[in-house]
Short mmCIF file of C-alpha atoms in Angstrom, two decimals:
data_model
loop_
_atom_site.label_atom_id
_atom_site.label_comp_id
_atom_site.label_asym_id
_atom_site.label_seq_id
_atom_site.Cartn_x
_atom_site.Cartn_y
_atom_site.Cartn_z
CA MET A 1 -30.09 22.00 14.42
CA ILE A 2 -32.08 18.98 13.32
CA ALA A 3 -35.26 17.81 14.99
CA MET A 4 -36.59 14.32 14.31
CA ASP A 5 -39.25 12.01 15.62
CA ILE A 6 -37.64 8.78 16.77
CA ASP A 7 -40.09 6.22 18.15
CA GLY A 8 -42.53 9.01 18.94
CA ARG A 9 -39.98 11.07 20.81
CA ARG A 10 -38.65 14.42 19.69
CA VAL A 11 -34.89 14.03 19.23
CA VAL A 12 -32.68 17.01 18.51
CA THR A 13 -29.26 16.55 16.97
CA GLU A 14 -26.73 18.30 14.77
CA GLU A 15 -25.88 18.29 11.09
CA GLY A 16 -23.50 15.46 10.21
CA ARG A 17 -24.87 12.96 12.72
CA THR A 18 -26.37 9.67 11.63
CA LEU A 19 -29.71 8.23 12.67
CA LEU A 20 -27.82 5.76 14.86
CA ASP A 21 -25.89 8.59 16.57
CA ALA A 22 -29.09 10.54 17.19
CA ALA A 23 -30.97 7.53 18.55
CA ARG A 24 -28.15 6.51 20.88
CA GLU A 25 -27.72 10.08 22.12
CA ALA A 26 -31.39 9.98 23.04
CA GLY A 27 -30.92 6.67 24.82
CA ILE A 28 -32.74 4.61 22.21
CA ASP A 29 -31.00 1.30 21.66
CA ILE A 30 -30.36 0.02 18.15
CA PRO A 31 -28.41 -3.24 17.90
CA THR A 32 -25.17 -3.20 15.88
CA LEU A 33 -22.30 -5.56 15.19
CA CYS A 34 -20.02 -3.77 12.73
CA HIS A 35 -20.21 -0.34 14.33
CA HIS A 36 -17.54 1.28 16.47
CA GLU A 37 -17.42 4.90 17.62
CA ALA A 38 -13.72 5.20 16.82
CA LEU A 39 -14.14 4.10 13.22
CA GLU A 40 -15.99 5.33 10.17
CA PRO A 41 -19.47 3.86 9.75
CA PHE A 42 -19.32 0.77 7.58
CA GLY A 43 -22.84 -0.53 7.02
CA GLY A 44 -21.69 -4.13 6.84
CA CYS A 45 -23.86 -6.06 9.27
CA ARG A 46 -27.21 -4.43 8.40
CA LEU A 47 -28.44 -5.07 11.93
CA CYS A 48 -29.05 -1.37 12.66
CA VAL A 49 -31.78 -1.18 10.03
CA VAL A 50 -34.60 1.26 10.86
CA GLU A 51 -37.63 2.73 9.13
CA ALA A 52 -37.45 6.38 8.14
CA ALA A 53 -39.81 8.74 6.33
CA PRO A 54 -39.91 12.50 5.78
CA ALA A 55 -42.71 14.06 7.86
CA ASP A 56 -44.64 15.13 4.73
CA SER A 57 -44.28 11.81 2.90
CA ARG A 58 -47.46 10.14 1.82
CA GLY A 59 -45.65 7.01 0.64
CA PRO A 60 -44.36 4.21 2.82
CA ALA A 61 -41.30 4.72 5.00
CA GLU A 62 -38.02 3.32 3.74
CA LEU A 63 -35.81 0.79 5.46
CA VAL A 64 -32.44 2.46 5.91
CA ILE A 65 -29.17 1.50 7.56
CA SER A 66 -29.08 3.84 10.56
CA CYS A 67 -25.29 3.88 10.96
CA LEU A 68 -25.01 5.37 7.47
CA ALA A 69 -28.25 7.37 7.04
CA PRO A 70 -27.72 11.04 7.85
CA ALA A 71 -30.05 12.76 10.31
CA ARG A 72 -32.40 15.12 8.49
CA ASP A 73 -34.85 17.62 9.85
CA GLY A 74 -38.38 16.32 10.15
CA LEU A 75 -37.59 12.64 9.68
CA VAL A 76 -39.94 10.18 11.30
CA VAL A 77 -37.87 7.20 12.42
CA ARG A 78 -39.08 3.89 13.81
CA THR A 79 -36.42 1.66 15.34
CA ALA A 80 -38.62 -1.23 16.44
CA SER A 81 -41.63 -1.42 14.13
CA GLU A 82 -42.84 -4.80 12.89
CA ARG A 83 -41.20 -4.16 9.53
CA VAL A 84 -37.88 -3.29 11.17
CA LYS A 85 -38.06 -6.34 13.42
CA GLU A 86 -38.76 -8.57 10.44
CA ALA A 87 -35.81 -7.12 8.50
CA ARG A 88 -33.58 -7.58 11.53
CA ARG A 89 -34.73 -11.18 11.91
CA THR A 90 -33.74 -11.85 8.30
CA VAL A 91 -30.29 -10.35 8.92
CA LEU A 92 -29.85 -12.49 12.02
CA ASP A 93 -31.20 -15.56 10.25
CA LEU A 94 -28.43 -15.13 7.66
CA LEU A 95 -25.74 -14.37 10.24
CA LEU A 96 -26.78 -17.44 12.19
CA ALA A 97 -26.43 -19.58 9.08
CA ARG A 98 -22.97 -18.16 8.54
CA CYS A 99 -21.78 -18.50 12.16
CA PRO A 100 -23.85 -21.18 13.90
CA THR A 101 -21.06 -21.70 16.44
CA SER A 102 -20.94 -18.09 17.61
CA ASP A 103 -22.46 -17.60 21.05
CA VAL A 104 -22.81 -13.89 20.38
CA ILE A 105 -24.78 -14.40 17.20
CA ARG A 106 -26.86 -17.22 18.70
CA ARG A 107 -27.82 -15.09 21.69
CA LEU A 108 -28.55 -12.03 19.57
CA ALA A 109 -30.66 -14.09 17.18
CA ALA A 110 -32.58 -15.72 20.02
CA GLU A 111 -33.26 -12.33 21.58
CA HIS A 112 -34.77 -11.19 18.30
CA GLY A 113 -36.92 -14.27 17.89
CA VAL A 114 -34.68 -16.37 15.65
CA PRO A 115 -34.01 -19.56 17.64
CA ARG A 116 -32.54 -21.33 14.61
CA THR A 117 -31.61 -20.42 11.09
CA SER A 118 -33.87 -21.23 8.16
CA PHE A 119 -30.87 -21.36 5.79
CA PRO A 120 -28.30 -24.15 5.40
CA GLU A 121 -25.74 -23.76 8.17
CA SER A 122 -22.10 -23.11 7.38
CA THR A 123 -19.96 -26.01 8.56
CA ASP A 124 -16.53 -24.38 8.55
CA GLY A 125 -16.76 -23.41 12.23
CA SER A 126 -15.83 -19.81 11.49
CA LYS A 127 -17.21 -17.11 13.75
CA CYS A 128 -16.27 -14.36 11.33
CA ILE A 129 -19.21 -12.25 10.14
CA LEU A 130 -16.97 -10.14 7.85
CA CYS A 131 -17.79 -6.92 9.67
CA MET A 132 -14.22 -5.88 8.86
CA LEU A 133 -13.82 -4.20 12.25
CA CYS A 134 -10.42 -5.89 12.64
CA GLU A 135 -9.13 -4.70 9.27
CA ARG A 136 -10.53 -1.24 9.87
CA VAL A 137 -9.09 -0.81 13.35
CA CYS A 138 -5.72 -2.18 12.20
CA ALA A 139 -5.71 0.37 9.37
CA LYS A 140 -6.79 3.15 11.73
CA ILE A 141 -3.89 2.35 14.02
CA GLY A 142 -1.69 2.43 10.93
CA ALA A 143 -0.35 -1.10 11.01
CA HIS A 144 -2.38 -2.45 8.04
CA ALA A 145 -1.24 -5.92 9.04
CA ILE A 146 -4.36 -7.91 8.15
CA GLY A 147 -7.21 -7.57 5.72
CA GLY A 148 -9.92 -9.18 3.68
CA ALA A 149 -8.77 -11.84 1.25
CA GLY A 150 -10.65 -13.67 -1.46
CA LYS A 151 -14.20 -12.86 -2.37
CA SER A 152 -17.78 -13.97 -2.21
CA ARG A 153 -18.29 -17.14 -0.16
CA GLY A 154 -14.54 -17.59 0.14
CA LYS A 155 -13.92 -14.16 1.64
CA ARG A 156 -12.03 -14.16 4.90
CA ILE A 157 -9.72 -12.12 7.08
CA ALA A 158 -6.09 -13.05 6.63
CA ALA A 159 -2.50 -11.99 7.02
CA PRO A 160 -0.71 -11.46 3.69
CA PHE A 161 -0.17 -14.79 1.93
CA ASP A 162 -1.50 -16.53 5.04
CA LEU A 163 1.93 -16.29 6.59
CA ALA A 164 3.00 -14.67 9.83
CA ALA A 165 1.73 -11.08 9.67
CA GLU A 166 4.93 -9.09 9.17
CA ASP A 167 3.36 -5.69 9.82
CA CYS A 168 1.53 -6.84 12.96
CA ILE A 169 2.60 -5.09 16.16
CA GLY A 170 0.71 -7.48 18.45
CA CYS A 171 -1.55 -4.79 19.90
CA LEU A 172 -4.60 -7.09 20.01
CA ALA A 173 -6.89 -4.34 18.76
CA CYS A 174 -8.29 -6.74 16.13
CA ALA A 175 -9.02 -9.49 18.64
CA ARG A 176 -10.58 -7.10 21.14
CA ILE A 177 -12.78 -5.30 18.64
CA CYS A 178 -14.02 -8.53 17.04
CA PRO A 179 -17.69 -8.83 18.04
CA THR A 180 -17.77 -12.62 17.87
CA GLY A 181 -14.37 -13.60 19.22
CA HIS A 182 -13.27 -15.05 15.90
CA ILE A 183 -9.68 -13.80 16.16
CA GLY A 184 -7.73 -16.00 18.53
CA TYR A 185 -4.54 -15.26 20.43
CA GLU A 186 -2.45 -16.67 23.27
CA GLU A 187 -0.89 -14.70 26.02
CA THR A 188 1.44 -15.13 28.99
CA ASP A 189 3.20 -12.46 31.07
CA ASP A 190 6.23 -12.78 28.81
CA GLU A 191 4.83 -13.22 25.33
CA ARG A 192 1.83 -12.90 23.10
CA LYS A 193 0.97 -14.98 20.04
CA ILE A 194 -1.30 -13.70 17.31
CA TRP A 195 -1.42 -13.87 13.50
CA GLY A 196 1.42 -16.40 13.42
CA ARG A 197 3.76 -14.12 15.30
CA THR A 198 5.22 -14.31 18.80
CA PHE A 199 5.82 -10.99 20.52
CA ARG A 200 7.90 -10.30 23.62
CA MET A 201 6.16 -8.20 26.24
CA VAL A 202 7.56 -5.00 27.72
CA LYS A 203 7.05 -5.00 31.49
CA CYS A 204 6.03 -2.07 33.65
CA GLU A 205 9.18 -1.04 35.47
CA VAL A 206 7.23 -0.48 38.68
CA THR A 207 4.79 -3.37 38.90
CA GLY A 208 6.50 -5.78 36.52
CA ARG A 209 3.21 -6.42 34.79
CA PRO A 210 3.10 -6.84 31.00
CA LEU A 211 2.52 -3.45 29.39
CA MET A 212 2.65 -3.86 25.61
CA THR A 213 4.66 -5.71 23.00
CA GLU A 214 8.11 -4.45 22.06
CA GLU A 215 6.89 -3.84 18.50
CA GLN A 216 3.91 -1.90 19.75
CA ARG A 217 6.14 0.28 21.92
CA SER A 218 8.41 1.13 18.97
CA PHE A 219 5.40 1.75 16.75
CA GLU A 220 3.58 4.01 19.21
CA ALA A 221 6.75 5.93 20.09
CA LYS A 222 7.60 6.51 16.44
CA ARG A 223 4.07 7.60 15.63
CA ALA A 224 3.96 10.07 18.51
CA GLY A 225 7.52 11.30 17.92
CA LEU A 226 8.60 10.11 21.36
CA PRO A 227 11.82 8.37 22.40
CA GLU A 228 11.77 4.59 22.06
CA ASP A 229 11.85 4.08 25.84
CA TRP A 230 8.94 6.44 26.54
CA PHE A 231 6.53 3.72 27.54
CA THR A 232 7.95 2.23 30.69
CA LYS A 233 5.11 2.24 33.18
CA CYS A 234 1.59 0.91 33.23
CA PRO A 235 -1.27 3.44 33.58
CA GLU A 236 -1.86 2.37 37.18
CA SER A 237 1.75 3.07 38.15
CA LYS A 238 1.58 6.44 36.39
CA ARG A 239 -1.59 7.37 38.29
CA ARG A 240 -0.04 6.36 41.57
CA GLU A 241 3.07 8.42 40.79
CA THR A 242 0.95 11.43 39.93
CA ALA A 243 -1.08 11.06 43.09
CA GLU A 244 2.08 10.82 45.16
CA THR A 245 3.57 13.89 43.50
CA ILE A 246 0.41 15.87 44.24
CA ALA A 247 0.24 14.61 47.82
CA LYS A 248 3.86 15.62 48.34
CA ALA A 249 3.24 19.06 46.86
CA PHE A 250 0.32 19.56 49.24
CA GLU A 251 2.45 18.55 52.21
CA GLU A 252 5.09 21.06 51.23
CA VAL A 253 2.48 23.81 50.95
CA ARG A 254 1.10 22.95 54.34
CA MET B 1 13.30 -34.92 -14.92
CA SER B 2 13.36 -32.08 -12.44
CA GLU B 3 10.26 -30.17 -11.45
CA PRO B 4 9.69 -27.34 -13.87
CA ALA B 5 9.59 -23.94 -12.28
CA ILE B 6 8.92 -20.43 -13.37
CA VAL B 7 12.13 -18.54 -12.87
CA ILE B 8 11.70 -15.33 -10.96
CA ASP B 9 14.93 -13.68 -11.88
CA ALA B 10 15.95 -10.41 -10.28
CA LYS B 11 16.27 -8.68 -13.64
CA ARG B 12 12.64 -9.28 -14.60
CA VAL B 13 11.44 -8.23 -11.18
CA SER B 14 13.46 -5.02 -11.23
CA ASP B 15 12.26 -4.27 -14.78
CA LEU B 16 8.70 -4.69 -13.60
CA LEU B 17 9.25 -2.48 -10.56
CA ASP B 18 11.07 0.21 -12.53
CA ARG B 19 8.02 0.71 -14.72
CA LEU B 20 5.86 1.46 -11.68
CA PRO B 21 5.45 5.01 -10.38
CA ALA B 22 6.98 5.00 -6.89
CA GLY B 23 4.53 5.61 -4.07
CA GLU B 24 1.52 5.52 -6.39
CA ALA B 25 -1.05 3.22 -4.78
CA SER B 26 -3.42 3.46 -7.75
CA ALA B 27 -0.88 1.56 -9.88
CA LEU B 28 -1.47 -1.59 -7.82
CA PRO B 29 -3.88 -3.39 -10.20
CA GLU B 30 -1.57 -2.69 -13.15
CA ALA B 31 1.43 -3.91 -11.16
CA LEU B 32 -0.28 -7.20 -10.33
CA ARG B 33 -1.37 -7.59 -13.94
CA ALA B 34 2.25 -7.15 -15.04
CA ALA B 35 3.40 -9.71 -12.45
CA GLN B 36 0.74 -12.18 -13.56
CA ALA B 37 1.78 -11.70 -17.21
CA ALA B 38 5.49 -12.07 -16.48
CA PHE B 39 5.36 -15.04 -14.11
CA ARG B 40 1.94 -16.55 -14.83
CA HIS B 41 1.15 -15.88 -11.15
CA VAL B 42 1.76 -13.25 -8.51
CA PRO B 43 4.83 -14.55 -6.67
CA ARG B 44 5.02 -13.68 -3.00
CA GLU B 45 8.37 -11.91 -3.29
CA VAL B 46 7.11 -9.85 -6.23
CA ALA B 47 3.97 -8.90 -4.27
CA ALA B 48 6.16 -7.77 -1.38
CA ALA B 49 8.42 -5.75 -3.69
CA VAL B 50 5.39 -4.15 -5.37
CA ALA B 51 4.00 -3.22 -1.94
CA ARG B 52 7.26 -1.48 -1.03
CA ARG B 53 7.57 0.26 -4.39
CA LEU B 54 4.00 1.63 -4.31
CA SER B 55 3.95 2.27 -0.53
CA VAL B 56 0.90 0.04 -0.21
CA PRO B 57 0.38 -2.32 2.76
CA ALA B 58 1.13 -5.96 1.94
CA SER B 59 -2.32 -6.81 3.29
CA ARG B 60 -3.90 -4.75 0.53
CA VAL B 61 -1.77 -6.34 -2.17
CA PHE B 62 -2.81 -9.77 -0.90
CA GLY B 63 -6.45 -8.67 -0.75
CA LEU B 64 -6.45 -7.55 -4.36
CA ALA B 65 -4.42 -10.52 -5.59
CA THR B 66 -6.95 -12.92 -4.05
CA PHE B 67 -10.00 -10.92 -5.08
CA HIS B 68 -9.63 -10.80 -8.83
CA GLY B 69 -9.95 -14.00 -10.83
CA GLU B 70 -7.26 -12.88 -13.26
CA PHE B 71 -4.63 -13.09 -10.54
CA SER B 72 -3.31 -16.35 -9.22
CA LEU B 73 -1.01 -17.09 -6.30
CA PHE B 74 0.20 -20.28 -7.96
CA PRO B 75 1.78 -20.60 -11.42
CA LYS B 76 -0.70 -21.25 -14.19
CA GLY B 77 0.02 -23.43 -17.19
CA GLU B 78 1.43 -22.21 -20.51
CA VAL B 79 -2.01 -22.86 -21.90
CA VAL B 80 -5.00 -21.79 -19.84
CA LEU B 81 -8.19 -23.49 -20.98
CA LYS B 82 -11.40 -21.96 -19.76
CA VAL B 83 -14.39 -24.13 -20.48
CA CYS B 84 -17.61 -22.16 -20.77
CA THR B 85 -20.36 -23.56 -18.55
CA GLY B 86 -23.13 -21.34 -19.86
CA ALA B 87 -26.49 -22.87 -20.73
CA ALA B 88 -25.81 -23.22 -24.46
CA CYS B 89 -22.37 -24.75 -23.95
CA HIS B 90 -23.76 -27.03 -21.27
CA GLY B 91 -26.37 -28.26 -23.73
CA ARG B 92 -23.76 -28.81 -26.41
CA GLY B 93 -21.48 -30.98 -24.32
CA ALA B 94 -19.38 -28.68 -22.11
CA PRO B 95 -19.53 -31.15 -19.17
CA THR B 96 -18.18 -33.97 -21.40
CA LEU B 97 -15.51 -31.70 -22.76
CA LEU B 98 -14.48 -30.58 -19.29
CA ASP B 99 -14.44 -34.15 -17.95
CA GLU B 100 -12.27 -35.34 -20.82
CA LEU B 101 -9.79 -32.50 -20.41
CA LEU B 102 -9.52 -33.08 -16.69
CA SER B 103 -9.24 -36.85 -16.84
CA LYS B 104 -6.70 -36.74 -19.68
CA LEU B 105 -4.56 -34.29 -17.74
CA GLY B 106 -5.22 -35.94 -14.39
CA ILE B 107 -6.14 -32.69 -12.65
CA ALA B 108 -9.17 -31.19 -10.95
CA SER B 109 -11.05 -28.19 -12.28
CA GLY B 110 -9.02 -25.07 -11.59
CA GLY B 111 -5.86 -27.16 -11.44
CA THR B 112 -2.60 -27.06 -13.36
CA THR B 113 -0.54 -29.98 -14.65
CA LYS B 114 2.73 -30.71 -12.86
CA ASP B 115 4.77 -29.73 -15.94
CA LEU B 116 2.97 -26.36 -15.96
CA LYS B 117 1.73 -26.90 -19.52
CA PHE B 118 -2.02 -26.78 -18.93
CA THR B 119 -4.46 -25.13 -16.58
CA VAL B 120 -8.14 -26.01 -16.87
CA GLU B 121 -10.82 -23.75 -15.45
CA THR B 122 -14.47 -23.11 -16.01
CA THR B 123 -15.99 -19.78 -16.90
CA ASN B 124 -19.49 -18.37 -16.95
CA CYS B 125 -21.08 -17.55 -20.29
CA VAL B 126 -18.62 -15.77 -22.56
CA GLY B 127 -21.38 -14.59 -24.90
CA ALA B 128 -20.40 -16.71 -27.88
CA CYS B 129 -23.29 -19.18 -27.60
CA ALA B 130 -23.52 -19.67 -31.38
CA MET B 131 -20.21 -21.51 -31.34
CA ALA B 132 -21.01 -23.71 -28.31
CA PRO B 133 -19.31 -25.52 -26.72
CA VAL B 134 -16.80 -22.72 -26.23
CA VAL B 135 -13.34 -22.92 -24.74
CA SER B 136 -11.15 -19.90 -24.20
CA VAL B 137 -7.55 -20.81 -25.04
CA ASN B 138 -5.28 -18.18 -23.50
CA GLY B 139 -8.06 -15.71 -24.16
CA GLU B 140 -8.91 -16.83 -27.71
CA LEU B 141 -12.27 -18.47 -28.22
CA ARG B 142 -12.57 -21.87 -29.88
CA GLY B 143 -15.66 -23.91 -30.35
CA ASN B 144 -18.16 -25.34 -32.79
CA ALA B 145 -16.91 -28.91 -32.54
CA GLU B 146 -17.79 -32.26 -31.08
CA PRO B 147 -16.65 -32.27 -27.41
CA SER B 148 -14.30 -35.30 -27.48
CA ALA B 149 -12.66 -34.20 -30.70
CA MET B 150 -12.22 -30.76 -29.27
CA ALA B 151 -10.64 -32.07 -26.08
CA LYS B 152 -8.15 -34.06 -28.18
CA GLU B 153 -7.32 -31.11 -30.37
CA LEU B 154 -6.90 -28.72 -27.46
CA LEU B 155 -4.43 -31.00 -25.76
CA GLY B 156 -2.46 -31.40 -28.99
CA GLY B 157 -1.96 -35.14 -29.04
CA ARG B 158 -1.19 -35.34 -25.33
CA SER B 159 -2.85 -38.45 -23.99
#
């Protein structure tokens, strides 16, 4: 058991948790952009910066990245001190310079007292903050279809050789996890277009609504060791079926 | 005259692949280095074959190939000239030297001539300031000369 002081409150957590985990468990909000519960902490956006000091420290507290810093017994953590706010403003100032067209970044920056960037604005129109959530979620799923390419100022997210992403299964995880909406796609009931590919949709056999792409169905079935035609119904249809089965069973009992 | 091309023959590709340990992701940098050496770039089909051989996602191969300056996605010239732009070289005429090379070859910095003979790039300080202005010629350092004369010599009479 680990007991810490976060913003003057006693917060108890377990070994292996991060400062961000502990704070959020206690209902203390710390802003993040590159963090996702389903993925390993990354420490890319630096927005979750907090101040932390051991209880017995006579020196100044350190600025640490809360999504990476492990919870330790006796830590005194400040998530909204002047120093933290200033550091966060700098992070947002830089993000705003990188993505001046992103509504998400603009709103976040404004909320933290950065109405405009003090750095030269990027003019490429990109909303990508290089949080790598898309690459990471794609790898977690096991598709590994897209990833970081280039380096430094030229770094970007791309499909291999900037061609249609051959390994993409059209699951949209990258587009949905993207905090700024940088990854675009098009969708109709019959097909989905993303990363230069066009996918045909599998329809729910009950409702006829699009369920997933054909590639995604094969991929998921193979991964789970299920027959190719396992996924045939949308979750809503499945729930209804289950409910009907239960209702019928009850009637029979009665 | 037809466009020169670097031939990516199946034999050379299979030789390259055969030397790689199958399924060994850590061999990726070495594989790309071998491809770059054999074809003066990392051809797309070779990158794809390397990915299959090493069981590495194509996205990772592309990431590495675009990250390191030693890899190129487009064929480089037979002679790669890297003009040092360090302070000493700058002071001893590197900008003049670079300009002359580029204008004589009719390319931009980082570019390659159509006949694939020359590539001209810039590099940060190579640490040989005493012989400024320095040019790396396929990895060998040359310098200690008047910029215009050097440009002429490097291009070997090509006007």
